Coordinates of C-alpha atoms in Angstrom, one line a residue:
M1 CA -51.6 33.3 -160.1
R2 CA -50.2 35.7 -157.6
L3 CA -50.6 35.0 -153.9
K4 CA -52.3 37.9 -152.1
L5 CA -51.6 38.2 -148.4
K6 CA -54.1 39.7 -146.1
K7 CA -53.1 42.7 -144.1
P8 CA -53.0 40.9 -140.7
I9 CA -50.7 38.3 -142.1
I10 CA -48.4 40.9 -143.5
F11 CA -48.3 42.7 -140.1
L12 CA -47.7 39.4 -138.3
I13 CA -44.8 38.5 -140.6
L14 CA -43.3 42.0 -140.0
I15 CA -43.7 41.5 -136.2
L16 CA -42.1 38.1 -136.4
F17 CA -39.2 39.5 -138.4
L18 CA -38.7 42.3 -135.9
G19 CA -38.9 39.9 -133.0
L20 CA -36.2 37.7 -134.7
S21 CA -34.0 40.7 -135.4
L22 CA -34.2 42.0 -131.9
R23 CA -33.4 38.6 -130.4
F24 CA -30.4 38.1 -132.7
W25 CA -29.0 41.6 -132.0
G26 CA -26.2 41.2 -129.4
I27 CA -26.8 37.5 -128.8
C28 CA -23.0 36.9 -128.6
S29 CA -22.0 40.2 -126.9
E30 CA -21.7 38.6 -123.5
S31 CA -19.9 35.5 -122.3
Y32 CA -21.6 32.5 -120.7
W33 CA -22.5 32.9 -117.1
V34 CA -22.5 30.0 -114.7
D35 CA -26.0 28.6 -115.4
E36 CA -25.4 28.7 -119.1
S37 CA -22.1 26.9 -118.8
I38 CA -23.7 24.2 -116.7
S39 CA -26.4 23.7 -119.4
I40 CA -23.7 23.3 -122.0
K41 CA -21.7 21.0 -119.8
Q42 CA -24.7 18.8 -119.2
A43 CA -25.7 18.8 -122.9
Q44 CA -22.3 18.2 -124.6
G45 CA -21.6 14.6 -123.6
D46 CA -23.3 11.5 -125.0
Y47 CA -27.0 11.0 -124.3
S48 CA -26.5 8.8 -121.2
Q49 CA -24.0 11.3 -119.7
A50 CA -26.3 14.2 -120.4
F51 CA -29.2 12.4 -118.8
E52 CA -27.2 11.4 -115.7
A53 CA -26.0 15.1 -115.3
I54 CA -29.7 16.3 -115.4
K55 CA -30.5 14.1 -112.4
D56 CA -28.2 16.3 -110.3
D57 CA -29.8 19.5 -111.5
I58 CA -33.0 21.2 -110.2
H59 CA -34.9 21.2 -113.5
P60 CA -36.7 18.5 -115.4
P61 CA -34.8 17.1 -118.4
L62 CA -36.6 18.3 -121.6
Y63 CA -34.5 21.4 -122.4
I64 CA -31.1 19.7 -121.8
I65 CA -32.2 16.8 -124.0
L66 CA -33.2 19.2 -126.8
L67 CA -29.9 21.2 -126.3
H68 CA -27.9 17.9 -126.4
F69 CA -29.1 17.2 -129.9
W70 CA -28.8 20.8 -130.9
V71 CA -25.2 21.3 -129.9
K72 CA -24.3 17.9 -131.4
F73 CA -25.1 19.4 -134.8
F74 CA -24.3 23.1 -134.3
G75 CA -21.6 23.1 -131.6
T76 CA -21.3 24.8 -128.3
S77 CA -20.5 28.4 -129.3
E78 CA -22.5 31.2 -127.7
L79 CA -24.3 31.8 -131.0
S80 CA -25.2 28.2 -131.7
S81 CA -26.4 27.2 -128.2
R82 CA -28.3 30.5 -127.6
F83 CA -29.9 30.3 -131.0
L84 CA -32.1 27.5 -129.8
S85 CA -33.6 29.8 -127.2
L86 CA -34.0 32.5 -129.9
V87 CA -36.1 30.0 -132.0
F88 CA -38.3 29.3 -129.0
G89 CA -38.6 33.1 -128.4
V90 CA -39.8 33.8 -131.9
L91 CA -42.2 30.9 -131.9
S92 CA -43.6 32.4 -128.6
V93 CA -44.5 35.6 -130.5
W94 CA -46.5 33.5 -133.1
I95 CA -48.3 31.4 -130.4
M96 CA -49.1 34.6 -128.5
Y97 CA -50.8 35.9 -131.7
L98 CA -52.8 32.7 -132.1
L99 CA -53.9 32.6 -128.4
S100 CA -54.9 36.3 -128.3
R101 CA -56.9 35.9 -131.5
K102 CA -58.7 32.9 -130.1
L103 CA -59.6 34.8 -126.9
F104 CA -60.4 38.3 -128.4
S105 CA -59.8 39.7 -131.8
E106 CA -57.3 40.0 -134.7
K107 CA -56.4 43.5 -133.7
A108 CA -55.8 42.5 -130.1
A109 CA -53.7 39.5 -131.3
L110 CA -51.4 41.7 -133.4
I111 CA -50.9 44.1 -130.5
A112 CA -50.2 41.3 -128.1
A113 CA -47.7 39.8 -130.6
A114 CA -46.0 43.2 -131.0
L115 CA -45.7 43.6 -127.2
M116 CA -44.2 40.1 -127.0
A117 CA -41.8 40.8 -129.8
F118 CA -40.5 44.0 -128.2
S119 CA -40.6 42.7 -124.6
P120 CA -37.0 43.4 -123.2
I121 CA -37.2 40.5 -120.6
M122 CA -38.4 38.0 -123.3
I123 CA -35.6 39.1 -125.6
Y124 CA -33.1 38.7 -122.7
Y125 CA -34.1 35.1 -122.0
S126 CA -34.3 34.4 -125.7
Q127 CA -30.6 35.1 -125.8
E128 CA -29.7 32.7 -123.0
A129 CA -28.9 29.0 -123.2
R130 CA -31.3 28.2 -120.5
N131 CA -34.8 26.7 -120.4
Y132 CA -36.9 29.8 -119.7
S133 CA -37.7 30.7 -123.4
L134 CA -38.8 27.1 -123.9
F135 CA -40.8 27.3 -120.7
V136 CA -42.8 30.4 -121.9
L137 CA -43.4 28.8 -125.4
L138 CA -44.8 25.6 -123.9
A139 CA -46.9 27.5 -121.4
L140 CA -48.5 29.4 -124.3
L141 CA -49.0 26.2 -126.3
S142 CA -50.6 24.6 -123.2
F143 CA -53.0 27.5 -122.7
Y144 CA -53.7 27.7 -126.5
F145 CA -54.9 24.1 -126.7
F146 CA -56.5 24.4 -123.2
I147 CA -58.7 27.2 -124.8
N148 CA -59.3 25.0 -127.9
Y149 CA -60.5 22.3 -125.6
I150 CA -62.8 24.7 -123.7
Y151 CA -64.4 25.8 -127.0
K152 CA -64.6 22.4 -128.6
K153 CA -64.4 19.4 -126.4
N154 CA -63.0 16.5 -128.5
Y155 CA -60.2 14.0 -128.1
K156 CA -58.0 15.8 -130.7
N157 CA -57.9 19.0 -128.6
Q158 CA -57.5 17.2 -125.4
A159 CA -54.7 15.1 -126.8
A160 CA -52.9 18.2 -128.1
Y161 CA -53.4 19.9 -124.7
C162 CA -52.0 16.8 -122.8
F163 CA -49.0 16.5 -125.2
F164 CA -47.8 20.1 -124.8
S165 CA -48.6 20.2 -121.1
L166 CA -46.5 17.0 -120.7
L167 CA -43.6 18.7 -122.4
L168 CA -44.3 21.7 -120.2
I169 CA -44.0 19.8 -116.9
Y170 CA -40.8 18.2 -118.2
T171 CA -39.3 21.6 -118.7
H172 CA -39.7 23.4 -115.4
I173 CA -41.2 22.4 -112.0
F174 CA -43.2 25.7 -111.8
S175 CA -45.3 24.3 -114.7
F176 CA -47.5 22.6 -112.1
L177 CA -48.6 26.2 -111.1
I178 CA -50.0 26.5 -114.7
I179 CA -51.7 23.1 -114.4
F180 CA -53.2 24.2 -111.1
A181 CA -54.5 27.5 -112.5
Q182 CA -56.1 25.6 -115.4
N183 CA -57.8 23.2 -113.1
I184 CA -59.1 26.1 -111.0
Y185 CA -60.6 27.6 -114.1
I186 CA -62.2 24.3 -115.1
L187 CA -63.8 24.1 -111.7
Y188 CA -65.0 27.7 -111.9
R189 CA -66.4 27.3 -115.4
Y190 CA -68.1 23.9 -115.1
K191 CA -68.8 23.7 -111.3
F192 CA -71.4 20.9 -111.0
K193 CA -71.2 19.6 -114.6
I194 CA -70.0 16.2 -113.4
K195 CA -69.6 14.6 -116.8
K196 CA -67.4 17.4 -118.2
L197 CA -65.3 17.4 -115.0
L198 CA -64.8 13.7 -115.1
N199 CA -63.6 13.9 -118.7
W200 CA -61.2 16.7 -117.9
F201 CA -59.8 15.1 -114.8
A202 CA -59.3 11.8 -116.7
G203 CA -56.9 13.7 -118.9
Q204 CA -55.2 15.2 -115.9
L205 CA -54.7 11.8 -114.4
I206 CA -53.0 10.6 -117.6
L207 CA -50.8 13.7 -117.5
L208 CA -49.8 12.8 -113.9
L209 CA -49.1 9.1 -114.8
L210 CA -46.8 10.2 -117.6
F211 CA -44.8 12.3 -115.2
M212 CA -44.5 9.5 -112.7
P213 CA -41.1 8.2 -114.0
W214 CA -39.5 11.5 -113.1
L215 CA -41.0 11.8 -109.6
P216 CA -38.3 9.8 -107.8
I217 CA -35.6 12.0 -109.4
L218 CA -37.7 15.1 -108.6
F219 CA -37.8 14.1 -104.9
R220 CA -34.1 13.5 -104.9
Q221 CA -33.5 16.9 -106.5
A222 CA -35.7 18.5 -103.8
H223 CA -33.2 17.4 -101.2
N224 CA -30.3 19.2 -103.0
K225 CA -31.5 22.5 -101.6
M226 CA -30.3 24.2 -104.8
Y227 CA -32.9 27.0 -104.4
S228 CA -31.5 27.9 -100.9
W229 CA -29.6 30.9 -102.2
L230 CA -32.8 32.7 -103.1
P231 CA -33.6 35.6 -100.7
K232 CA -37.1 36.0 -99.1
P233 CA -39.4 38.0 -101.4
D234 CA -40.4 41.5 -100.3
L235 CA -42.3 44.4 -101.8
G236 CA -39.1 45.7 -103.4
M237 CA -38.4 42.4 -105.2
L238 CA -42.1 42.2 -106.3
A239 CA -42.0 45.7 -107.6
K240 CA -38.7 45.0 -109.5
T241 CA -40.3 41.9 -111.1
V242 CA -43.3 43.9 -112.3
I243 CA -41.1 46.6 -113.8
D244 CA -38.9 44.0 -115.4
F245 CA -42.0 42.4 -117.0
F246 CA -43.0 45.7 -118.5
G247 CA -39.5 46.7 -119.5
N248 CA -39.5 50.1 -117.7
R249 CA -41.6 52.3 -115.4
L250 CA -43.1 54.2 -118.3
N251 CA -44.8 51.1 -119.8
L252 CA -46.0 50.1 -116.4
S253 CA -47.5 53.5 -115.8
I254 CA -49.3 53.4 -119.1
F255 CA -50.7 50.0 -118.3
L256 CA -51.9 51.1 -114.8
I257 CA -53.5 54.3 -116.3
L258 CA -55.4 52.2 -118.8
I259 CA -56.6 49.9 -116.1
I260 CA -57.9 53.0 -114.1
V261 CA -59.6 54.4 -117.2
I262 CA -61.4 51.1 -117.9
I263 CA -62.6 50.9 -114.3
L264 CA -63.7 54.5 -114.1
T265 CA -65.6 54.3 -117.4
K266 CA -67.0 50.9 -116.5
K267 CA -65.8 49.4 -119.7
Y268 CA -64.8 46.3 -117.9
K269 CA -68.5 45.3 -117.8
Q270 CA -68.3 44.8 -121.5
L271 CA -65.6 42.2 -121.1
D272 CA -66.2 38.4 -121.0
K273 CA -66.1 37.5 -117.3
N274 CA -64.9 33.9 -118.1
K275 CA -62.0 35.2 -120.1
I276 CA -61.0 37.8 -117.5
F277 CA -61.2 35.1 -114.8
F278 CA -59.0 32.9 -117.0
L279 CA -56.3 35.5 -117.4
S280 CA -56.5 36.6 -113.8
S281 CA -56.1 33.0 -112.5
W282 CA -53.1 32.6 -114.9
I283 CA -51.5 35.6 -113.2
I284 CA -52.6 35.8 -109.6
L285 CA -52.7 32.2 -108.5
P286 CA -49.1 31.3 -109.3
F287 CA -47.8 34.5 -107.7
L288 CA -49.9 34.0 -104.5
I289 CA -48.7 30.4 -104.2
V290 CA -45.0 31.1 -104.7
L291 CA -45.0 34.2 -102.5
C292 CA -46.8 32.5 -99.6
Y293 CA -44.6 29.4 -99.8
S294 CA -41.4 31.6 -100.0
I295 CA -42.4 33.6 -97.0
I296 CA -43.2 30.6 -94.8
F297 CA -40.6 28.1 -96.2
P298 CA -37.2 28.5 -98.0
S299 CA -37.7 30.9 -100.9
L300 CA -38.5 29.7 -104.4
Y301 CA -39.1 33.2 -105.7
H302 CA -37.2 34.6 -108.7
T303 CA -38.4 36.8 -111.6
R304 CA -37.3 34.3 -114.2
Y305 CA -39.2 31.5 -112.6
M306 CA -42.4 33.6 -112.9
L307 CA -41.8 34.5 -116.6
F308 CA -44.7 32.2 -117.7
V309 CA -47.3 34.7 -116.3
L310 CA -46.0 37.5 -118.6
P311 CA -48.0 36.5 -121.7
A312 CA -51.2 36.9 -119.7
I313 CA -50.2 40.4 -118.6
L314 CA -49.3 41.4 -122.2
I315 CA -52.6 40.0 -123.5
I316 CA -54.5 42.2 -121.0
F317 CA -52.3 45.1 -122.0
S318 CA -53.2 44.5 -125.7
L319 CA -56.9 44.2 -124.9
L320 CA -56.8 47.5 -123.1
I321 CA -55.2 49.2 -126.1
E322 CA -57.6 47.5 -128.5
R323 CA -60.6 48.7 -126.4
I324 CA -59.3 52.3 -126.4
S325 CA -58.9 52.1 -130.2
R326 CA -62.6 51.5 -130.7
K327 CA -63.2 55.0 -129.4
N328 CA -60.1 56.8 -130.5
K329 CA -57.7 55.0 -132.9
F330 CA -55.1 57.7 -133.0
F331 CA -54.8 57.8 -129.2
A332 CA -54.6 54.1 -128.9
Y333 CA -52.0 53.7 -131.6
A334 CA -50.0 56.6 -130.2
L335 CA -49.9 54.8 -126.9
L336 CA -48.8 51.6 -128.6
F337 CA -46.1 53.5 -130.4
I338 CA -44.9 55.0 -127.2
V339 CA -44.8 51.6 -125.5
I340 CA -42.8 50.1 -128.4
I341 CA -40.3 53.0 -128.6
S342 CA -39.9 52.9 -124.8
S343 CA -39.3 49.1 -124.9
F344 CA -36.8 49.6 -127.7
V345 CA -34.9 52.1 -125.6
S346 CA -34.8 49.5 -122.8
I347 CA -33.6 46.9 -125.3
V348 CA -30.7 49.2 -126.4
N349 CA -29.7 49.7 -122.8
Q350 CA -29.9 46.0 -122.2
V351 CA -27.6 45.2 -125.1
N352 CA -25.1 47.9 -124.2
N353 CA -24.9 47.1 -120.5
T354 CA -22.9 44.0 -119.4
D355 CA -25.1 42.0 -117.2
K356 CA -23.5 38.5 -117.3
D357 CA -20.2 37.7 -115.6
N358 CA -17.4 38.3 -118.1
W359 CA -15.6 35.0 -117.8
R360 CA -14.2 35.5 -121.3
V361 CA -12.1 38.4 -120.2
V362 CA -11.2 36.8 -116.8
S363 CA -9.9 33.6 -118.4
D364 CA -7.9 35.5 -121.0
F365 CA -6.4 37.7 -118.3
I366 CA -5.4 34.6 -116.2
E367 CA -4.0 32.9 -119.3
K368 CA -1.8 35.9 -120.0
N369 CA -0.6 36.7 -116.5
A370 CA -0.5 33.5 -114.5
K371 CA 2.9 31.8 -114.4
G372 CA 3.6 28.1 -114.7
N373 CA 3.7 27.5 -111.0
D374 CA 0.9 29.8 -109.9
V375 CA -2.2 28.2 -108.4
V376 CA -5.6 29.6 -109.4
F377 CA -8.4 29.4 -106.8
I378 CA -11.9 30.0 -108.2
D379 CA -14.7 30.7 -105.7
P380 CA -17.4 29.6 -105.5
F381 CA -16.4 26.2 -106.9
Y382 CA -19.1 25.9 -109.6
N383 CA -17.7 29.0 -111.4
Q384 CA -14.9 26.7 -112.7
Y385 CA -17.4 25.8 -115.5
P386 CA -17.8 29.2 -117.2
F387 CA -14.1 29.9 -116.5
T388 CA -12.9 26.6 -118.0
Y389 CA -15.2 27.0 -121.1
Y390 CA -13.0 29.9 -122.2
Y391 CA -9.7 28.7 -120.6
D392 CA -9.5 25.1 -121.7
K393 CA -12.3 23.6 -123.7
Q394 CA -10.8 20.1 -123.4
C395 CA -11.0 20.2 -119.6
F396 CA -14.5 21.6 -120.0
S397 CA -15.5 18.6 -122.0
E398 CA -14.0 16.1 -119.5
S399 CA -16.4 14.3 -117.2
D400 CA -14.5 15.6 -114.2
T401 CA -13.6 19.2 -115.1
Y402 CA -12.3 19.8 -111.6
A403 CA -9.7 17.0 -111.8
C404 CA -8.6 18.1 -115.3
N405 CA -8.1 21.7 -114.2
N406 CA -6.2 20.6 -111.1
N407 CA -3.9 18.2 -113.0
K408 CA -3.2 20.4 -116.1
H409 CA -3.4 24.0 -114.7
R410 CA -3.4 23.9 -110.9
I411 CA -6.8 25.4 -111.0
L412 CA -8.9 24.4 -108.0
S413 CA -11.6 25.4 -105.6
L414 CA -12.7 24.8 -102.0
D415 CA -14.6 21.6 -101.5
S416 CA -18.3 22.3 -101.7
L417 CA -18.8 21.1 -98.1
A418 CA -15.8 22.9 -96.7
E419 CA -16.2 25.6 -94.1
C420 CA -13.9 28.4 -94.9
C421 CA -11.2 29.2 -93.9
N422 CA -8.3 27.8 -92.0
A423 CA -5.2 25.8 -92.9
A424 CA -7.0 22.5 -92.8
T425 CA -9.9 23.6 -95.1
L426 CA -10.1 21.1 -97.9
T427 CA -10.1 21.9 -101.6
Y428 CA -11.9 19.8 -104.3
G429 CA -8.8 17.5 -104.5
Q430 CA -9.1 16.9 -100.7
I431 CA -6.0 18.9 -100.1
G432 CA -5.6 21.3 -97.2
L433 CA -5.2 25.0 -97.9
W434 CA -2.0 25.0 -95.9
D435 CA -0.4 22.8 -98.6
Y436 CA -0.2 25.9 -100.9
I437 CA 1.6 28.1 -98.5
I438 CA 4.7 28.4 -100.7
R439 CA 2.8 29.0 -103.9
D440 CA 1.9 32.2 -105.6
V441 CA -1.9 32.2 -105.8
W442 CA -4.6 33.9 -107.9
L443 CA -7.9 34.2 -106.2
V444 CA -10.8 34.6 -108.6
S445 CA -13.9 35.3 -106.6
L446 CA -17.4 36.1 -107.9
K447 CA -19.5 38.6 -106.0
P448 CA -17.6 38.5 -102.7
G449 CA -20.2 40.8 -101.2
L450 CA -22.9 38.1 -101.9
Y451 CA -20.8 35.0 -101.1
K452 CA -19.4 35.8 -97.7
G453 CA -17.2 32.7 -97.8
N454 CA -15.0 34.4 -100.4
Y455 CA -14.1 37.1 -97.9
S456 CA -12.8 34.4 -95.6
L457 CA -10.7 32.9 -98.3
F458 CA -9.4 36.3 -99.2
D459 CA -8.6 36.9 -95.5
Y460 CA -6.8 33.6 -95.2
F461 CA -4.5 34.3 -98.2
N462 CA -4.0 37.9 -97.2
N463 CA -2.9 36.8 -93.7
S464 CA -0.6 34.0 -94.9
K465 CA 0.7 35.6 -98.1
R466 CA 1.4 39.1 -99.6
L467 CA -1.2 40.7 -101.7
V468 CA 0.5 42.4 -104.7
Y469 CA -2.2 42.9 -107.3
S470 CA -6.0 43.3 -107.4
K471 CA -8.4 43.8 -110.4
T472 CA -12.2 43.7 -110.9
V473 CA -14.1 42.6 -114.0
G474 CA -17.7 43.5 -113.3
D475 CA -18.7 41.4 -110.3
I476 CA -15.6 39.2 -110.5
K477 CA -12.6 40.1 -108.3
L478 CA -9.0 38.9 -109.0
D479 CA -6.4 39.0 -106.3
Y480 CA -2.8 37.9 -106.7
F481 CA -0.8 36.8 -103.6
K482 CA 2.9 36.0 -103.4
G483 CA 3.7 32.8 -101.5
V484 CA 5.9 32.8 -98.4
K485 CA 9.4 31.3 -98.1
I486 CA 9.4 28.3 -95.9
K487 CA 11.7 28.3 -92.9
H488 CA 10.2 25.7 -90.6
F489 CA 6.6 25.2 -91.6
E490 CA 5.8 22.9 -88.6
D491 CA 6.8 19.6 -90.4
N492 CA 10.6 19.2 -90.6
W493 CA 10.9 18.7 -94.3
Q494 CA 14.6 19.8 -94.4
D495 CA 15.7 17.0 -92.1
A496 CA 13.4 14.5 -93.8
S497 CA 14.8 15.4 -97.2
D498 CA 18.4 15.3 -96.0
F499 CA 17.8 11.8 -94.4
I500 CA 16.4 10.4 -97.7
Q501 CA 19.2 11.8 -99.7
K502 CA 21.8 10.2 -97.4
N503 CA 20.1 6.8 -96.9
S504 CA 18.1 5.9 -99.9
K505 CA 19.7 3.8 -102.7
E506 CA 19.4 4.5 -106.4
D507 CA 16.9 1.7 -107.0
D508 CA 14.7 2.5 -104.0
F509 CA 11.2 4.0 -104.5
I510 CA 10.0 6.8 -102.3
F511 CA 6.2 7.0 -101.6
I512 CA 5.0 10.4 -100.3
E513 CA 1.5 10.5 -98.9
P514 CA -0.7 12.5 -99.4
Y515 CA 0.5 13.2 -102.9
N516 CA 0.4 17.0 -102.7
Y517 CA 3.3 17.0 -100.3
Q518 CA 5.5 16.1 -103.2
E519 CA 5.7 19.9 -103.9
I520 CA 7.0 20.8 -100.4
F521 CA 9.4 17.8 -100.5
A522 CA 10.7 19.0 -103.9
Y523 CA 11.3 22.4 -102.4
Y524 CA 14.1 20.9 -100.3
H525 CA 15.0 17.8 -102.4
D526 CA 15.2 19.2 -105.9
K527 CA 14.1 22.8 -106.6
E528 CA 14.5 22.2 -110.4
C529 CA 11.4 20.0 -110.3
L530 CA 9.4 22.9 -108.9
N531 CA 9.9 24.7 -112.2
K532 CA 8.7 21.8 -114.3
S533 CA 5.2 21.7 -115.8
S534 CA 4.6 18.5 -113.8
I535 CA 6.4 18.2 -110.4
Y536 CA 5.1 14.6 -110.1
S537 CA 6.6 13.5 -113.4
C538 CA 9.9 15.2 -112.6
N539 CA 10.0 13.6 -109.2
F540 CA 9.4 10.2 -110.6
D541 CA 11.7 10.5 -113.5
M542 CA 14.6 12.0 -111.5
H543 CA 14.2 10.4 -108.1
N544 CA 11.7 7.5 -108.2
I545 CA 9.3 9.5 -106.0
L546 CA 5.6 8.7 -106.4
S547 CA 2.3 8.8 -104.7
L548 CA -1.2 7.3 -104.8
N549 CA -3.4 8.8 -107.5
W550 CA -5.4 11.5 -105.7
Q551 CA -8.7 9.7 -106.6
A552 CA -7.5 6.2 -105.6
K553 CA -9.1 4.3 -102.8
C554 CA -6.4 2.7 -100.7
C555 CA -5.1 0.0 -100.6
N556 CA -4.7 -3.1 -102.7
D557 CA -2.5 -4.4 -105.5
T558 CA -4.6 -2.5 -108.1
T559 CA -4.7 0.9 -106.3
K560 CA -3.7 3.5 -108.9
L561 CA -0.5 5.6 -108.6
S562 CA 0.9 8.8 -110.0
A563 CA 3.7 7.0 -111.8
T564 CA 4.2 7.7 -115.5
D565 CA 6.3 4.7 -116.7
G566 CA 3.3 2.3 -117.1
K567 CA 3.7 0.9 -113.6
N568 CA 0.6 2.6 -112.3
Q569 CA -0.5 0.1 -109.6
L570 CA 0.8 -0.7 -106.1
G571 CA 1.2 -4.3 -107.1
D572 CA 4.0 -3.3 -109.5
Y573 CA 6.2 -2.4 -106.5
T574 CA 5.9 -5.5 -104.3
A575 CA 9.4 -6.6 -105.2
K576 CA 11.0 -3.2 -104.7
N577 CA 12.5 -1.6 -101.7
V578 CA 10.3 1.3 -100.6
W579 CA 10.5 4.3 -98.4
L580 CA 7.2 5.6 -97.1
I581 CA 7.0 9.3 -96.1
D582 CA 3.8 9.4 -94.2
V583 CA 2.6 12.9 -93.4
R584 CA 0.2 13.6 -90.5
P585 CA -1.4 10.1 -90.6
E586 CA -3.8 11.1 -87.9
L587 CA -5.3 13.7 -90.3
Y588 CA -5.1 11.6 -93.6
N589 CA -6.6 8.3 -92.6
R590 CA -5.9 6.6 -95.8
N591 CA -2.1 6.8 -95.1
Y592 CA -2.6 4.2 -92.4
S593 CA -3.9 1.9 -95.1
L594 CA -0.8 2.4 -97.2
F595 CA 1.4 1.6 -94.2
N596 CA -0.6 -1.5 -93.5
Y597 CA -0.4 -2.6 -97.2
F598 CA 3.4 -2.3 -97.2
N599 CA 3.7 -3.8 -93.7
S600 CA 1.8 -6.9 -94.8
S601 CA 3.6 -7.4 -98.1
K602 CA 7.1 -6.4 -97.1
R603 CA 9.4 -6.3 -94.0
L604 CA 9.6 -3.1 -92.0
M605 CA 13.3 -2.3 -91.6
Q606 CA 13.5 1.2 -90.2
T607 CA 11.4 3.9 -88.7
E608 CA 12.2 7.6 -88.3
R609 CA 10.1 10.7 -87.2
F610 CA 10.6 14.3 -88.1
E611 CA 8.0 16.5 -86.3
Y612 CA 4.7 15.4 -88.0
I613 CA 6.5 13.3 -90.7
N614 CA 6.7 9.5 -90.2
L615 CA 9.4 7.8 -92.3
Y616 CA 9.4 4.0 -92.9
K617 CA 11.7 1.7 -94.9
F618 CA 10.3 -1.5 -96.2
E619 CA 12.2 -4.3 -98.0

């Protein structure tokens, strides 16, 4: 017996296939940008690590949890991680069809599915390893079972609605705008029907109770001020959002013309008022709330955060075309054809234009051109994640990527709380910028016109070094600075080095604090160590020079050191003669603790001072 498919099903399968193909096309053409790399970073560890990382994010945890299990099986390549969003995007086309058919007709549903399949912005976010494609899918599922519940009030529909709405609010905080719009519609539809309202709000209470475990984390996230970079919305931004939703100005113009035609011909009177109110509240209320809040308080407005209203707009668009087709099929289908072709042109431009920051090219360039002793500064600091994904996947997988980059590659950034820039500005390793005065430096800065602090860092290096090379890769700027030759450098390292060479014995151990001053000391004490892959290992192996581990909390017998012979604790050196080179103790408070540790466990035999360098001998 042959299976005969009805025409609508054949059309739907074709639309889904086209939607899948368009979302797959060019999915790996661009490298990860910073938000995607953070998603991968959060998801790739074990479950407990992933969950802990989510707590410091600004989004609820569902997407990262799903991505965690996805990359566990399929890996962290651009194709594998982005394919999860592609799946959500194709499913959204199907649910769009089901919801539109439930609201209006088979024809309107197919048109709506086609518009969703060819939507450039939906394709864009279906090719990104972020939560927005899932957000739209769950919004559609929430509204679909919401309508099912409106039409047939039973526990099955209410349970399905609560389930998908719960997943929704665990995906994006703007989901509460959807829940709010749904509640407004319920109040509008049932007004004084107390029993129906009580039954509905009982379900809403359950939904709120199930979200309660995340509320403490949500309040903590709210204090992170991670949205603070968003500019205040204006008419230009709003217009750009609308154009992005339609894919281009032509599609928007067609939509507006159809709206005007429906109004002038009074065809809107034939539409179901409840359904129009439903779609209008889905669109208008979230926009009004976000815009008003963002104007009065710190902005929360971004086009991608409002993506969940796009299905309602496309449903209205499909309804307008379907209504026109009742009078003139050829004209209606010609309009649909123009919209789809116009959208396809926008998709082609979208695929061909590089939109994401090209960290793949930047990391490859640095790998080929940076020398062994060069220091690489990446600004802002969080762009170490996409850079490191392509530069060193081992460091990317480490729990502390910054420390791994610093120790293995001398890749570092300014501390997130640092005010740029002067010689004492701290990096992520709590080292002052002035400690890199003799080094050749690569400065990799993203959008320096947007992040003004990068200009300050550029100016600092440009004033203290010699700029010899510049290159731009999209919005990423690379500058190469040659380090200066030290003559005096405030601290009298020449005399300090000469004194140690003349007075220290072969079995003495030399502690230099803070640890980063080993590089400057080596400049005068043993220049060969400067050319080694690890100055610290060379200093220890050749001269018994060591320091506290840069993450160590000073000081007791178990405080970690930079030594590499297995003796990695301060307590291992209690029986040794020790020289302490203590640099600027008034600036680095923990040096006082190291002095006190040695002074209490040994006998202070000698004290010298060379400018800002204090030198002590303990036996």
